[in-house]
């Protein structure tokens, strides 16, 4: 009696298990999200380092393919997180709401129905069981009394001081106790028989309620199995075609790395095959623009009118520049301070890497791929950067331990056509490397990506942030 409470408790356990499964999926979704964010941060950081580093050509593209892979895998894991929360989590939540109905007084309607059904089915049998227990108790008491009476009678026969009248009373008590034993035994057997007769019906009624609980639990177990299979499908990226394509594409990008092609490119752009700017004979010209000295070009005045500005179609990235001529205040042109570190990576506030490890990563490359080298030359032995007089080789500009000259990447704001041999020409939006800060006349020394070195107006460019 009362053991049905274990079955009833299983209903409450089912509701709690729904909460546990939702919490389990929610934690996994949070892990997927954090992993996706870490992949994105890793890809962004290393993509910047590789692009700024000395690697070039097809091997650089193969290296960067790993960062592309991380970004794509990050997107897939964000999709996994979305599927877990928007589909699986919500499905369990809605099923739980439909399967379990809370009562005003607490508890669930399904729990109360099951408990009432068991109690109702058990009540008649429990009543008969109570009668059996009472009859059994009475029978056992009568047996005890009979044994006691017989024991007294036996002892009295051995006692000569006991008169016949007292002995007669003891014998009568033995007879009465025997009759009580027979009477209580008969009642006990009768109540037990009634209980046995009621047992099949009791079993049938109890099993009927139990089967209802079994059906309710079967729905939950089947639902859990269904949800777990869906979770498995969402987590299993090996069957996702786009996931396989990511690594197929990564393998192809790595295999396209060609050492011969990279060496050919380096020869054409940084070696003997690059475009040369040999000195040529120049006629004297009376053109005013060519005879003006740079000091005269940058007169001290309230402003400088830029007449060489040409708006071209390439300047799409500068929507705020509309006029074909622009007056720029001279006091607004500021030189980039020499304390700017071109190798300093952006601060990654979302990174989980320690500050010490982060500093190591930022300094992974000792110099940038667009780093310039001294172009001045002299017959004097002391100025030869390749001189062998320095035993330690500290003057070797290609030594990675040697700190490079201050360089800053800048972007052209306007078109500029070089008016002298030592001036650069570029279009708005082009990027170049500033090698020296602004001089007194407002000119800077820089280098184009094709290797050409020359001068350009400082107020025609802006630093690349």
CSV table of C-alpha atoms in Angstrom, one decimal:
chain,number,residue,atom,x,y,z
A,1,UNK,CA,0.0,0.0,0.0
A,2,UNK,CA,1.4,3.4,-1.0
A,3,UNK,CA,4.2,2.1,-3.2
A,4,UNK,CA,2.5,3.7,-6.2
A,5,UNK,CA,4.1,6.9,-5.1
A,6,UNK,CA,7.3,5.9,-6.9
A,7,UNK,CA,5.3,5.8,-10.1
A,8,UNK,CA,3.6,9.1,-9.4
A,9,UNK,CA,7.0,10.7,-8.5
A,10,UNK,CA,8.2,9.8,-12.0
A,11,UNK,CA,5.9,12.3,-13.5
A,12,UNK,CA,7.5,15.1,-11.5
A,13,UNK,CA,10.9,13.8,-12.4
A,14,UNK,CA,9.9,14.0,-16.1
A,15,UNK,CA,9.2,17.7,-15.8
A,16,UNK,CA,12.6,18.2,-14.0
A,17,UNK,CA,14.4,16.2,-16.7
A,18,UNK,CA,13.0,18.5,-19.4
A,19,UNK,CA,14.6,21.4,-17.5
A,20,UNK,CA,17.8,19.5,-17.2
A,21,UNK,CA,17.9,18.7,-21.0
A,22,UNK,CA,17.2,22.4,-21.8
A,23,UNK,CA,20.0,23.5,-19.5
A,24,UNK,CA,22.3,20.9,-21.1
A,25,UNK,CA,21.5,22.2,-24.6
A,26,UNK,CA,21.8,25.8,-23.5
A,27,UNK,CA,25.3,25.2,-22.1
A,28,UNK,CA,26.4,23.5,-25.3
A,29,UNK,CA,25.0,26.4,-27.4
A,30,UNK,CA,27.0,28.9,-25.3
A,31,UNK,CA,30.2,26.8,-25.9
A,32,UNK,CA,29.5,26.9,-29.6
A,33,UNK,CA,29.1,30.6,-29.5
A,34,UNK,CA,32.3,31.2,-27.5
A,35,UNK,CA,34.3,28.9,-29.9
A,36,UNK,CA,32.9,30.7,-32.9
A,37,UNK,CA,34.0,34.1,-31.4
A,38,UNK,CA,37.4,32.8,-30.6
A,39,UNK,CA,37.9,31.5,-34.1
A,40,UNK,CA,36.9,34.8,-35.6
A,41,UNK,CA,39.2,36.7,-33.2
A,42,UNK,CA,42.1,34.3,-34.0
A,43,UNK,CA,41.5,34.7,-37.8
A,44,UNK,CA,41.3,38.5,-37.6
A,45,UNK,CA,44.5,38.8,-35.6
A,46,UNK,CA,46.6,36.4,-37.7
A,47,UNK,CA,45.3,37.7,-41.0
A,48,UNK,CA,46.6,41.2,-40.1
A,49,UNK,CA,49.9,39.8,-38.9
A,50,UNK,CA,50.4,37.7,-42.1
A,51,UNK,CA,49.4,40.6,-44.4
A,52,UNK,CA,51.8,42.9,-42.6
A,53,UNK,CA,54.5,40.3,-42.3
A,54,UNK,CA,57.3,39.5,-44.9
A,55,UNK,CA,55.5,36.5,-46.5
A,56,UNK,CA,54.4,37.1,-50.0
A,57,UNK,CA,52.9,35.4,-53.1
A,58,UNK,CA,51.1,32.1,-53.3
A,59,UNK,CA,52.4,30.9,-49.9
A,60,UNK,CA,50.9,33.9,-48.3
A,61,UNK,CA,47.5,33.1,-49.9
A,62,UNK,CA,47.8,29.5,-48.7
A,63,UNK,CA,48.6,30.7,-45.2
A,64,UNK,CA,45.6,33.2,-45.2
A,65,UNK,CA,43.4,30.3,-46.4
A,66,UNK,CA,43.6,29.0,-42.8
A,67,UNK,CA,42.1,32.2,-41.5
A,68,UNK,CA,39.3,32.0,-44.2
A,69,UNK,CA,38.7,28.4,-43.0
A,70,UNK,CA,38.4,29.7,-39.4
A,71,UNK,CA,35.9,32.4,-40.4
A,72,UNK,CA,33.7,29.9,-42.3
A,73,UNK,CA,33.8,27.3,-39.5
A,74,UNK,CA,33.0,30.1,-37.1
A,75,UNK,CA,29.8,30.8,-39.1
A,76,UNK,CA,28.9,27.1,-39.1
A,77,UNK,CA,29.3,26.9,-35.3
A,78,UNK,CA,27.1,30.0,-34.9
A,79,UNK,CA,24.5,28.2,-37.0
A,80,UNK,CA,24.8,25.2,-34.7
A,81,UNK,CA,24.3,27.5,-31.7
A,82,UNK,CA,21.2,29.0,-33.4
A,83,UNK,CA,19.8,25.6,-34.2
A,84,UNK,CA,20.3,24.3,-30.7
A,85,UNK,CA,18.5,27.4,-29.1
A,86,UNK,CA,15.9,28.3,-31.7
A,87,UNK,CA,14.9,24.7,-32.6
A,88,UNK,CA,15.8,22.1,-30.0
A,89,UNK,CA,15.6,24.3,-26.9
A,90,UNK,CA,12.3,25.8,-27.9
A,91,UNK,CA,10.9,22.4,-28.9
A,92,UNK,CA,11.5,21.0,-25.5
A,93,UNK,CA,10.2,24.1,-23.8
A,94,UNK,CA,6.9,23.9,-25.8
A,95,UNK,CA,6.5,20.2,-25.3
A,96,UNK,CA,7.0,20.5,-21.5
A,97,UNK,CA,4.4,23.3,-21.4
A,98,UNK,CA,1.9,21.1,-23.3
A,99,UNK,CA,2.6,17.9,-21.4
A,100,UNK,CA,2.6,19.3,-17.8
A,101,UNK,CA,-0.1,21.5,-16.5
A,102,UNK,CA,0.5,23.4,-13.3
A,103,UNK,CA,-2.2,23.7,-10.6
A,104,UNK,CA,-3.2,26.7,-8.6
A,105,UNK,CA,-2.3,25.0,-5.4
A,106,UNK,CA,1.0,23.7,-6.7
A,107,UNK,CA,2.1,20.5,-8.3
A,108,UNK,CA,0.9,19.2,-11.7
A,109,UNK,CA,-2.5,18.1,-12.8
A,110,UNK,CA,-1.0,14.8,-14.3
A,111,UNK,CA,0.6,14.0,-10.9
A,112,UNK,CA,-2.7,14.5,-9.0
A,113,UNK,CA,-4.7,12.5,-11.5
A,114,UNK,CA,-2.3,9.6,-11.3
A,115,UNK,CA,-2.2,9.7,-7.5
A,116,UNK,CA,-6.0,9.9,-7.2
A,117,UNK,CA,-6.3,7.0,-9.7
A,118,UNK,CA,-4.0,4.8,-7.7
A,119,UNK,CA,-5.6,5.7,-4.4
A,120,UNK,CA,-9.1,5.0,-5.7
A,121,UNK,CA,-8.0,1.6,-7.1
A,122,UNK,CA,-6.2,0.6,-3.9
A,123,UNK,CA,-8.8,1.8,-1.4
A,124,UNK,CA,-11.1,-1.3,-1.3
A,125,UNK,CA,-8.2,-3.7,-1.2
A,126,UNK,CA,-6.5,-1.6,1.4
A,127,UNK,CA,-9.6,-1.7,3.6
A,128,UNK,CA,-9.8,-5.5,3.4
A,129,UNK,CA,-6.1,-5.7,4.1
A,130,UNK,CA,-6.7,-3.7,7.2
A,131,UNK,CA,-9.4,-6.2,8.3
A,132,UNK,CA,-7.0,-9.0,7.7
A,133,UNK,CA,-4.4,-7.4,9.8
A,134,UNK,CA,-6.9,-6.9,12.6
A,135,UNK,CA,-8.2,-10.5,12.4
A,136,UNK,CA,-4.6,-11.8,12.4
A,137,UNK,CA,-3.8,-9.7,15.5
A,138,UNK,CA,-6.9,-11.1,17.3
A,139,UNK,CA,-6.0,-14.7,16.3
A,140,UNK,CA,-2.5,-14.4,17.5
A,141,UNK,CA,-3.6,-12.8,20.8
A,142,UNK,CA,-6.1,-15.7,21.3
A,143,UNK,CA,-3.3,-18.2,20.6
A,144,UNK,CA,-1.1,-16.5,23.2
A,145,UNK,CA,-3.9,-16.5,25.7
A,146,UNK,CA,-4.6,-20.2,25.1
A,147,UNK,CA,-1.0,-21.1,25.7
A,148,UNK,CA,-0.9,-19.1,28.9
A,149,UNK,CA,-4.1,-20.8,30.2
A,150,UNK,CA,-2.8,-24.3,29.4
A,151,UNK,CA,0.5,-23.5,31.2
A,152,UNK,CA,-1.4,-22.3,34.3
A,153,UNK,CA,-3.6,-25.5,34.3
A,154,UNK,CA,-0.5,-27.7,34.1
A,155,UNK,CA,1.2,-25.9,37.0
A,156,UNK,CA,-1.9,-26.1,39.1
A,157,UNK,CA,-2.1,-29.9,38.9
A,158,UNK,CA,1.3,-30.1,40.5
A,159,UNK,CA,0.3,-27.8,43.3
A,160,UNK,CA,-1.4,-29.8,46.2
A,161,UNK,CA,-2.6,-26.6,48.0
A,162,UNK,CA,-4.9,-25.7,45.1
A,163,UNK,CA,-8.6,-26.7,45.8
A,164,UNK,CA,-10.7,-28.4,43.1
A,165,UNK,CA,-12.8,-25.3,42.6
A,166,UNK,CA,-9.9,-23.2,41.5
A,167,UNK,CA,-8.6,-26.1,39.3
A,168,UNK,CA,-12.1,-26.2,37.6
A,169,UNK,CA,-11.9,-22.5,36.8
A,170,UNK,CA,-8.5,-22.9,35.2
A,171,UNK,CA,-9.8,-25.8,33.1
A,172,UNK,CA,-12.8,-23.7,32.0
A,173,UNK,CA,-10.5,-20.9,31.0
A,174,UNK,CA,-8.5,-23.3,28.8
A,175,UNK,CA,-11.7,-24.4,27.1
A,176,UNK,CA,-12.8,-20.8,26.5
A,177,UNK,CA,-9.4,-19.8,25.1
A,178,UNK,CA,-9.5,-22.8,22.7
A,179,UNK,CA,-12.9,-21.7,21.5
A,180,UNK,CA,-11.5,-18.1,21.0
A,181,UNK,CA,-8.6,-19.5,19.0
A,182,UNK,CA,-11.0,-21.4,16.8
A,183,UNK,CA,-13.3,-18.4,16.4
A,184,UNK,CA,-10.5,-15.8,15.6
A,185,UNK,CA,-8.8,-18.3,13.3
A,186,UNK,CA,-12.0,-18.8,11.4
A,187,UNK,CA,-12.5,-15.0,11.2
A,188,UNK,CA,-8.9,-14.5,10.1
A,189,UNK,CA,-9.1,-17.1,7.4
A,190,UNK,CA,-12.4,-15.7,6.2
A,191,UNK,CA,-11.0,-12.1,5.9
A,192,UNK,CA,-7.9,-13.4,4.2
A,193,UNK,CA,-10.0,-15.3,1.7
A,194,UNK,CA,-12.0,-12.2,1.0
A,195,UNK,CA,-8.7,-10.3,0.5
A,196,UNK,CA,-7.5,-13.0,-1.9
A,197,UNK,CA,-10.8,-12.8,-3.9
A,198,UNK,CA,-10.5,-9.0,-4.1
A,199,UNK,CA,-6.8,-9.2,-5.2
A,200,UNK,CA,-7.4,-9.9,-9.0
A,201,UNK,CA,-9.8,-6.9,-9.3
A,202,UNK,CA,-7.4,-4.8,-7.3
A,203,UNK,CA,-4.5,-5.8,-9.6
A,204,UNK,CA,-6.5,-5.0,-12.6
A,205,UNK,CA,-7.5,-1.6,-11.4
A,206,UNK,CA,-4.0,-0.7,-10.3
A,207,UNK,CA,-2.5,-1.9,-13.5
A,208,UNK,CA,-4.9,0.2,-15.5
A,209,UNK,CA,-3.8,3.3,-13.7
A,210,UNK,CA,-0.2,2.2,-14.0
A,211,UNK,CA,-0.5,1.7,-17.8
A,212,UNK,CA,-1.8,5.3,-18.1
A,213,UNK,CA,1.4,6.5,-16.3
A,214,UNK,CA,3.4,4.2,-18.5
A,215,UNK,CA,1.9,5.8,-21.7
A,216,UNK,CA,2.6,9.3,-20.3
A,217,UNK,CA,6.2,8.3,-19.6
A,218,UNK,CA,6.5,6.6,-23.0
A,219,UNK,CA,5.6,9.9,-24.7
A,220,UNK,CA,8.4,11.7,-22.8
A,221,UNK,CA,11.0,9.0,-23.5
A,222,UNK,CA,10.1,8.9,-27.2
A,223,UNK,CA,10.2,12.7,-27.3
A,224,UNK,CA,13.6,12.8,-25.7
A,225,UNK,CA,15.0,10.3,-28.1
A,226,UNK,CA,13.6,12.4,-31.0
A,227,UNK,CA,15.1,15.6,-29.6
A,228,UNK,CA,18.5,14.0,-29.0
A,229,UNK,CA,18.6,12.7,-32.6
A,230,UNK,CA,17.9,16.3,-33.8
A,231,UNK,CA,20.6,17.7,-31.5
A,232,UNK,CA,23.0,15.1,-32.9
A,233,UNK,CA,22.2,16.1,-36.5
A,234,UNK,CA,22.8,19.8,-35.6
A,235,UNK,CA,26.1,19.0,-33.9
A,236,UNK,CA,27.4,16.7,-36.6
A,237,UNK,CA,29.2,18.9,-39.1
A,238,UNK,CA,30.8,16.0,-40.9
A,239,UNK,CA,27.6,15.5,-42.9
A,240,UNK,CA,27.2,19.2,-43.8
A,241,UNK,CA,28.3,19.7,-47.4
A,242,UNK,CA,29.5,23.2,-46.8
A,243,UNK,CA,31.8,21.9,-44.0
A,244,UNK,CA,33.4,19.4,-46.3
A,245,UNK,CA,33.8,22.1,-49.0
A,246,UNK,CA,35.7,24.3,-46.5
A,247,UNK,CA,38.5,21.8,-46.1
A,248,UNK,CA,38.4,20.8,-49.7
A,249,UNK,CA,38.9,24.4,-50.7
A,250,UNK,CA,41.6,24.8,-48.0
A,251,UNK,CA,43.5,21.8,-49.4
A,252,UNK,CA,43.3,23.3,-52.9
A,253,UNK,CA,44.5,26.7,-51.7
A,254,UNK,CA,47.5,25.1,-50.0
A,255,UNK,CA,48.3,23.0,-53.1
A,256,UNK,CA,48.3,26.1,-55.3
A,257,UNK,CA,51.3,27.5,-53.3
A,258,UNK,CA,54.1,27.6,-55.9
A,259,UNK,CA,57.7,28.4,-54.9
A,260,UNK,CA,58.7,29.0,-58.5
A,261,UNK,CA,55.9,31.4,-59.0
A,262,UNK,CA,56.7,33.3,-55.8
A,263,UNK,CA,60.3,33.6,-56.7
A,264,UNK,CA,59.4,34.9,-60.2
A,265,UNK,CA,57.1,37.5,-58.6
A,266,UNK,CA,59.8,38.6,-56.2
A,267,UNK,CA,62.3,39.0,-59.1
A,268,UNK,CA,59.8,41.0,-61.1
A,269,UNK,CA,58.7,43.3,-58.2
A,270,UNK,CA,61.7,43.4,-55.8
A,271,UNK,CA,64.6,42.2,-57.8
A,272,UNK,CA,66.4,42.8,-61.2
A,273,UNK,CA,63.1,42.6,-63.1
A,274,UNK,CA,61.5,45.6,-61.4
A,275,UNK,CA,60.9,48.8,-63.3
A,276,UNK,CA,64.0,51.0,-63.3
A,277,UNK,CA,64.1,54.8,-63.1
A,278,UNK,CA,67.4,55.5,-64.8
A,279,UNK,CA,68.6,59.1,-65.0
A,280,UNK,CA,67.8,60.7,-68.4
A,281,UNK,CA,68.7,64.0,-70.1
A,282,UNK,CA,66.2,66.7,-69.3
A,283,UNK,CA,65.8,70.0,-71.3
A,284,UNK,CA,65.4,73.2,-69.3
A,285,UNK,CA,61.9,74.4,-69.4
A,286,UNK,CA,60.5,77.8,-68.8
A,287,UNK,CA,57.3,76.3,-67.3
A,288,UNK,CA,56.6,78.1,-64.2
A,289,UNK,CA,55.5,75.0,-62.3
A,290,UNK,CA,58.8,73.3,-63.0
A,291,UNK,CA,61.0,76.3,-62.1
A,292,UNK,CA,59.4,77.1,-58.8
A,293,UNK,CA,61.4,75.8,-55.9
A,294,UNK,CA,59.7,73.7,-53.2
A,295,UNK,CA,60.2,76.5,-50.7
A,296,UNK,CA,58.2,78.8,-53.0
A,297,UNK,CA,55.5,76.2,-53.5
A,298,UNK,CA,54.9,76.2,-49.7
A,299,UNK,CA,54.7,79.9,-48.9
A,300,UNK,CA,53.6,80.9,-45.4
A,301,UNK,CA,50.0,81.9,-45.8
A,302,UNK,CA,46.6,81.3,-44.3
A,303,UNK,CA,45.9,78.5,-46.8
A,304,UNK,CA,47.3,76.6,-49.7
A,305,UNK,CA,45.1,76.1,-52.8
A,306,UNK,CA,45.5,72.7,-54.3
A,307,UNK,CA,45.1,73.0,-58.0
A,308,UNK,CA,46.3,69.5,-59.0
A,309,UNK,CA,43.2,67.7,-57.5
A,310,UNK,CA,41.4,65.5,-60.1
A,311,UNK,CA,38.3,63.7,-59.1
A,312,UNK,CA,38.3,60.3,-60.8
A,313,UNK,CA,36.1,57.2,-60.7
A,314,UNK,CA,38.7,55.5,-58.5
A,315,UNK,CA,37.8,57.8,-55.6
A,316,UNK,CA,34.6,56.0,-54.7
A,317,UNK,CA,35.9,55.3,-51.2
A,318,UNK,CA,36.0,59.1,-50.5
A,319,UNK,CA,32.4,60.2,-50.8
A,320,UNK,CA,33.0,63.4,-48.8
A,321,UNK,CA,35.4,64.8,-51.4
A,322,UNK,CA,33.3,66.5,-54.2
A,323,UNK,CA,35.1,69.5,-55.5
A,324,UNK,CA,37.8,69.5,-58.2
A,325,UNK,CA,39.9,72.1,-56.3
A,326,UNK,CA,40.2,72.4,-52.6
A,327,UNK,CA,41.7,74.9,-50.2
A,328,UNK,CA,43.4,73.3,-47.2
A,329,UNK,CA,44.4,75.3,-44.2
A,330,UNK,CA,48.1,75.1,-43.6
A,331,UNK,CA,47.8,74.8,-39.9
A,332,UNK,CA,45.6,71.6,-40.3
A,333,UNK,CA,48.4,69.6,-41.8
A,334,UNK,CA,50.0,67.6,-39.0
A,335,UNK,CA,52.9,65.3,-39.3
A,336,UNK,CA,52.6,61.8,-38.1
A,337,UNK,CA,54.6,61.5,-34.8
A,338,UNK,CA,57.6,59.3,-34.9
A,339,UNK,CA,56.4,57.4,-31.9
A,340,UNK,CA,53.8,55.6,-34.1
A,341,UNK,CA,54.6,51.9,-34.1
A,342,UNK,CA,53.6,50.4,-37.4
A,343,UNK,CA,54.0,46.9,-36.0
A,344,UNK,CA,51.6,47.3,-33.1
A,345,UNK,CA,48.6,45.1,-33.4
A,346,UNK,CA,45.1,46.4,-32.5
A,347,UNK,CA,44.2,45.8,-28.9
A,348,UNK,CA,42.1,42.6,-28.7
A,349,UNK,CA,39.9,43.1,-25.7
A,350,UNK,CA,37.9,40.0,-26.5
A,351,UNK,CA,40.8,37.6,-26.6
A,352,UNK,CA,41.2,35.0,-24.0
A,353,UNK,CA,45.0,34.7,-24.6
A,354,UNK,CA,47.1,36.1,-21.8
A,355,UNK,CA,48.7,39.5,-22.1
A,356,UNK,CA,52.2,38.0,-22.2
A,357,UNK,CA,51.2,35.6,-25.0
A,358,UNK,CA,49.4,38.3,-26.9
A,359,UNK,CA,52.6,40.4,-26.9
A,360,UNK,CA,54.5,37.5,-28.4
A,361,UNK,CA,51.9,37.2,-31.2
A,362,UNK,CA,52.0,40.9,-32.0
A,363,UNK,CA,55.7,40.8,-32.5
A,364,UNK,CA,55.7,37.6,-34.5
A,365,UNK,CA,57.1,39.4,-37.6
A,366,UNK,CA,60.3,41.5,-37.2
A,367,UNK,CA,59.5,43.7,-40.1
A,368,UNK,CA,56.7,44.4,-42.6
A,369,UNK,CA,56.6,43.2,-46.2
A,370,UNK,CA,56.6,46.8,-47.5
A,371,UNK,CA,59.5,47.9,-45.4
A,372,UNK,CA,61.9,50.2,-47.2
A,373,UNK,CA,65.7,50.1,-47.2
A,374,UNK,CA,68.2,52.9,-47.6
A,375,UNK,CA,68.4,54.2,-51.2
A,376,UNK,CA,71.2,56.7,-50.6
A,377,UNK,CA,74.6,55.6,-51.8
A,378,UNK,CA,78.1,56.8,-51.3
A,379,UNK,CA,81.6,55.9,-52.3
A,380,UNK,CA,82.7,56.3,-48.8
A,381,UNK,CA,83.3,52.9,-47.1
A,382,UNK,CA,81.7,54.1,-43.8
A,383,UNK,CA,78.3,54.6,-45.5
A,384,UNK,CA,78.2,51.2,-47.4
A,385,UNK,CA,75.5,49.2,-45.7
A,386,UNK,CA,77.1,46.0,-47.0
A,387,UNK,CA,80.6,46.8,-45.7
A,388,UNK,CA,82.4,43.9,-44.3
A,389,UNK,CA,84.3,46.1,-41.8
A,390,UNK,CA,81.6,45.5,-39.2
A,391,UNK,CA,82.4,42.1,-37.8
A,392,UNK,CA,79.1,41.7,-36.1
A,393,UNK,CA,77.1,42.6,-39.2
A,394,UNK,CA,74.9,45.1,-37.3
A,395,UNK,CA,74.6,47.4,-40.2
A,396,UNK,CA,73.0,44.8,-42.5
A,397,UNK,CA,69.6,46.2,-43.3
A,398,UNK,CA,68.2,42.7,-43.9
A,399,UNK,CA,69.1,41.5,-40.5
A,400,UNK,CA,65.9,40.9,-38.6
A,401,UNK,CA,67.4,42.0,-35.3
A,402,UNK,CA,68.0,45.4,-36.8
A,403,UNK,CA,65.2,47.8,-36.0
A,404,UNK,CA,63.7,49.1,-39.3
A,405,UNK,CA,63.4,52.7,-40.2
A,406,UNK,CA,60.2,54.5,-39.2
A,407,UNK,CA,57.6,53.8,-41.9
A,408,UNK,CA,53.9,54.6,-42.0
A,409,UNK,CA,51.3,53.4,-44.5
A,410,UNK,CA,49.3,56.3,-45.9
A,411,UNK,CA,46.4,56.7,-48.4
A,412,UNK,CA,46.2,59.4,-51.1
A,413,UNK,CA,43.3,61.8,-50.7
A,414,UNK,CA,43.7,63.3,-54.2
A,415,UNK,CA,45.3,62.7,-57.5
A,416,UNK,CA,48.8,64.1,-57.9
A,417,UNK,CA,50.9,64.3,-61.0
A,418,UNK,CA,54.6,64.6,-60.2
A,419,UNK,CA,56.0,67.8,-61.7
A,420,UNK,CA,59.7,66.9,-61.2
A,421,UNK,CA,61.8,63.9,-61.7
A,422,UNK,CA,62.1,63.1,-58.0
A,423,UNK,CA,58.3,63.4,-57.3
A,424,UNK,CA,55.8,60.6,-57.1
A,425,UNK,CA,52.6,60.4,-59.1
A,426,UNK,CA,49.5,58.7,-57.7
A,427,UNK,CA,45.7,58.5,-57.8
A,428,UNK,CA,43.2,59.2,-55.0
A,429,UNK,CA,42.8,56.1,-52.9
A,430,UNK,CA,46.3,54.6,-53.7
A,431,UNK,CA,48.3,53.4,-50.8
A,432,UNK,CA,52.0,54.1,-50.3
A,433,UNK,CA,54.6,54.1,-47.6
A,434,UNK,CA,55.8,57.3,-45.9
A,435,UNK,CA,59.6,57.0,-45.3
A,436,UNK,CA,60.3,60.4,-43.8
A,437,UNK,CA,58.3,63.0,-42.0
A,438,UNK,CA,57.2,66.4,-43.5
A,439,UNK,CA,60.0,68.9,-44.1
A,440,UNK,CA,59.8,72.6,-43.7
A,441,UNK,CA,58.3,73.1,-47.2
A,442,UNK,CA,55.5,70.5,-46.5
A,443,UNK,CA,56.9,67.6,-48.5
A,444,UNK,CA,57.3,64.0,-47.5
A,445,UNK,CA,59.4,61.2,-48.8
A,446,UNK,CA,57.6,58.0,-49.7
A,447,UNK,CA,57.7,54.8,-51.7
A,448,UNK,CA,55.0,53.4,-54.0
A,449,UNK,CA,54.2,49.7,-53.9
A,450,UNK,CA,56.1,49.3,-57.2
A,451,UNK,CA,59.3,50.3,-55.4
A,452,UNK,CA,59.5,53.9,-56.8
A,453,UNK,CA,60.8,56.4,-54.2
A,454,UNK,CA,60.2,60.1,-54.3
A,455,UNK,CA,58.6,63.2,-52.8
A,456,UNK,CA,54.9,64.1,-52.5
A,457,UNK,CA,52.9,66.9,-50.8
A,458,UNK,CA,52.2,65.9,-47.1
A,459,UNK,CA,48.7,67.3,-47.2
A,460,UNK,CA,47.7,65.1,-50.1
A,461,UNK,CA,47.6,61.9,-48.0
A,462,UNK,CA,46.3,60.7,-44.6
A,463,UNK,CA,47.6,57.9,-42.4
A,464,UNK,CA,45.9,54.5,-42.7
A,465,UNK,CA,44.2,53.7,-39.4
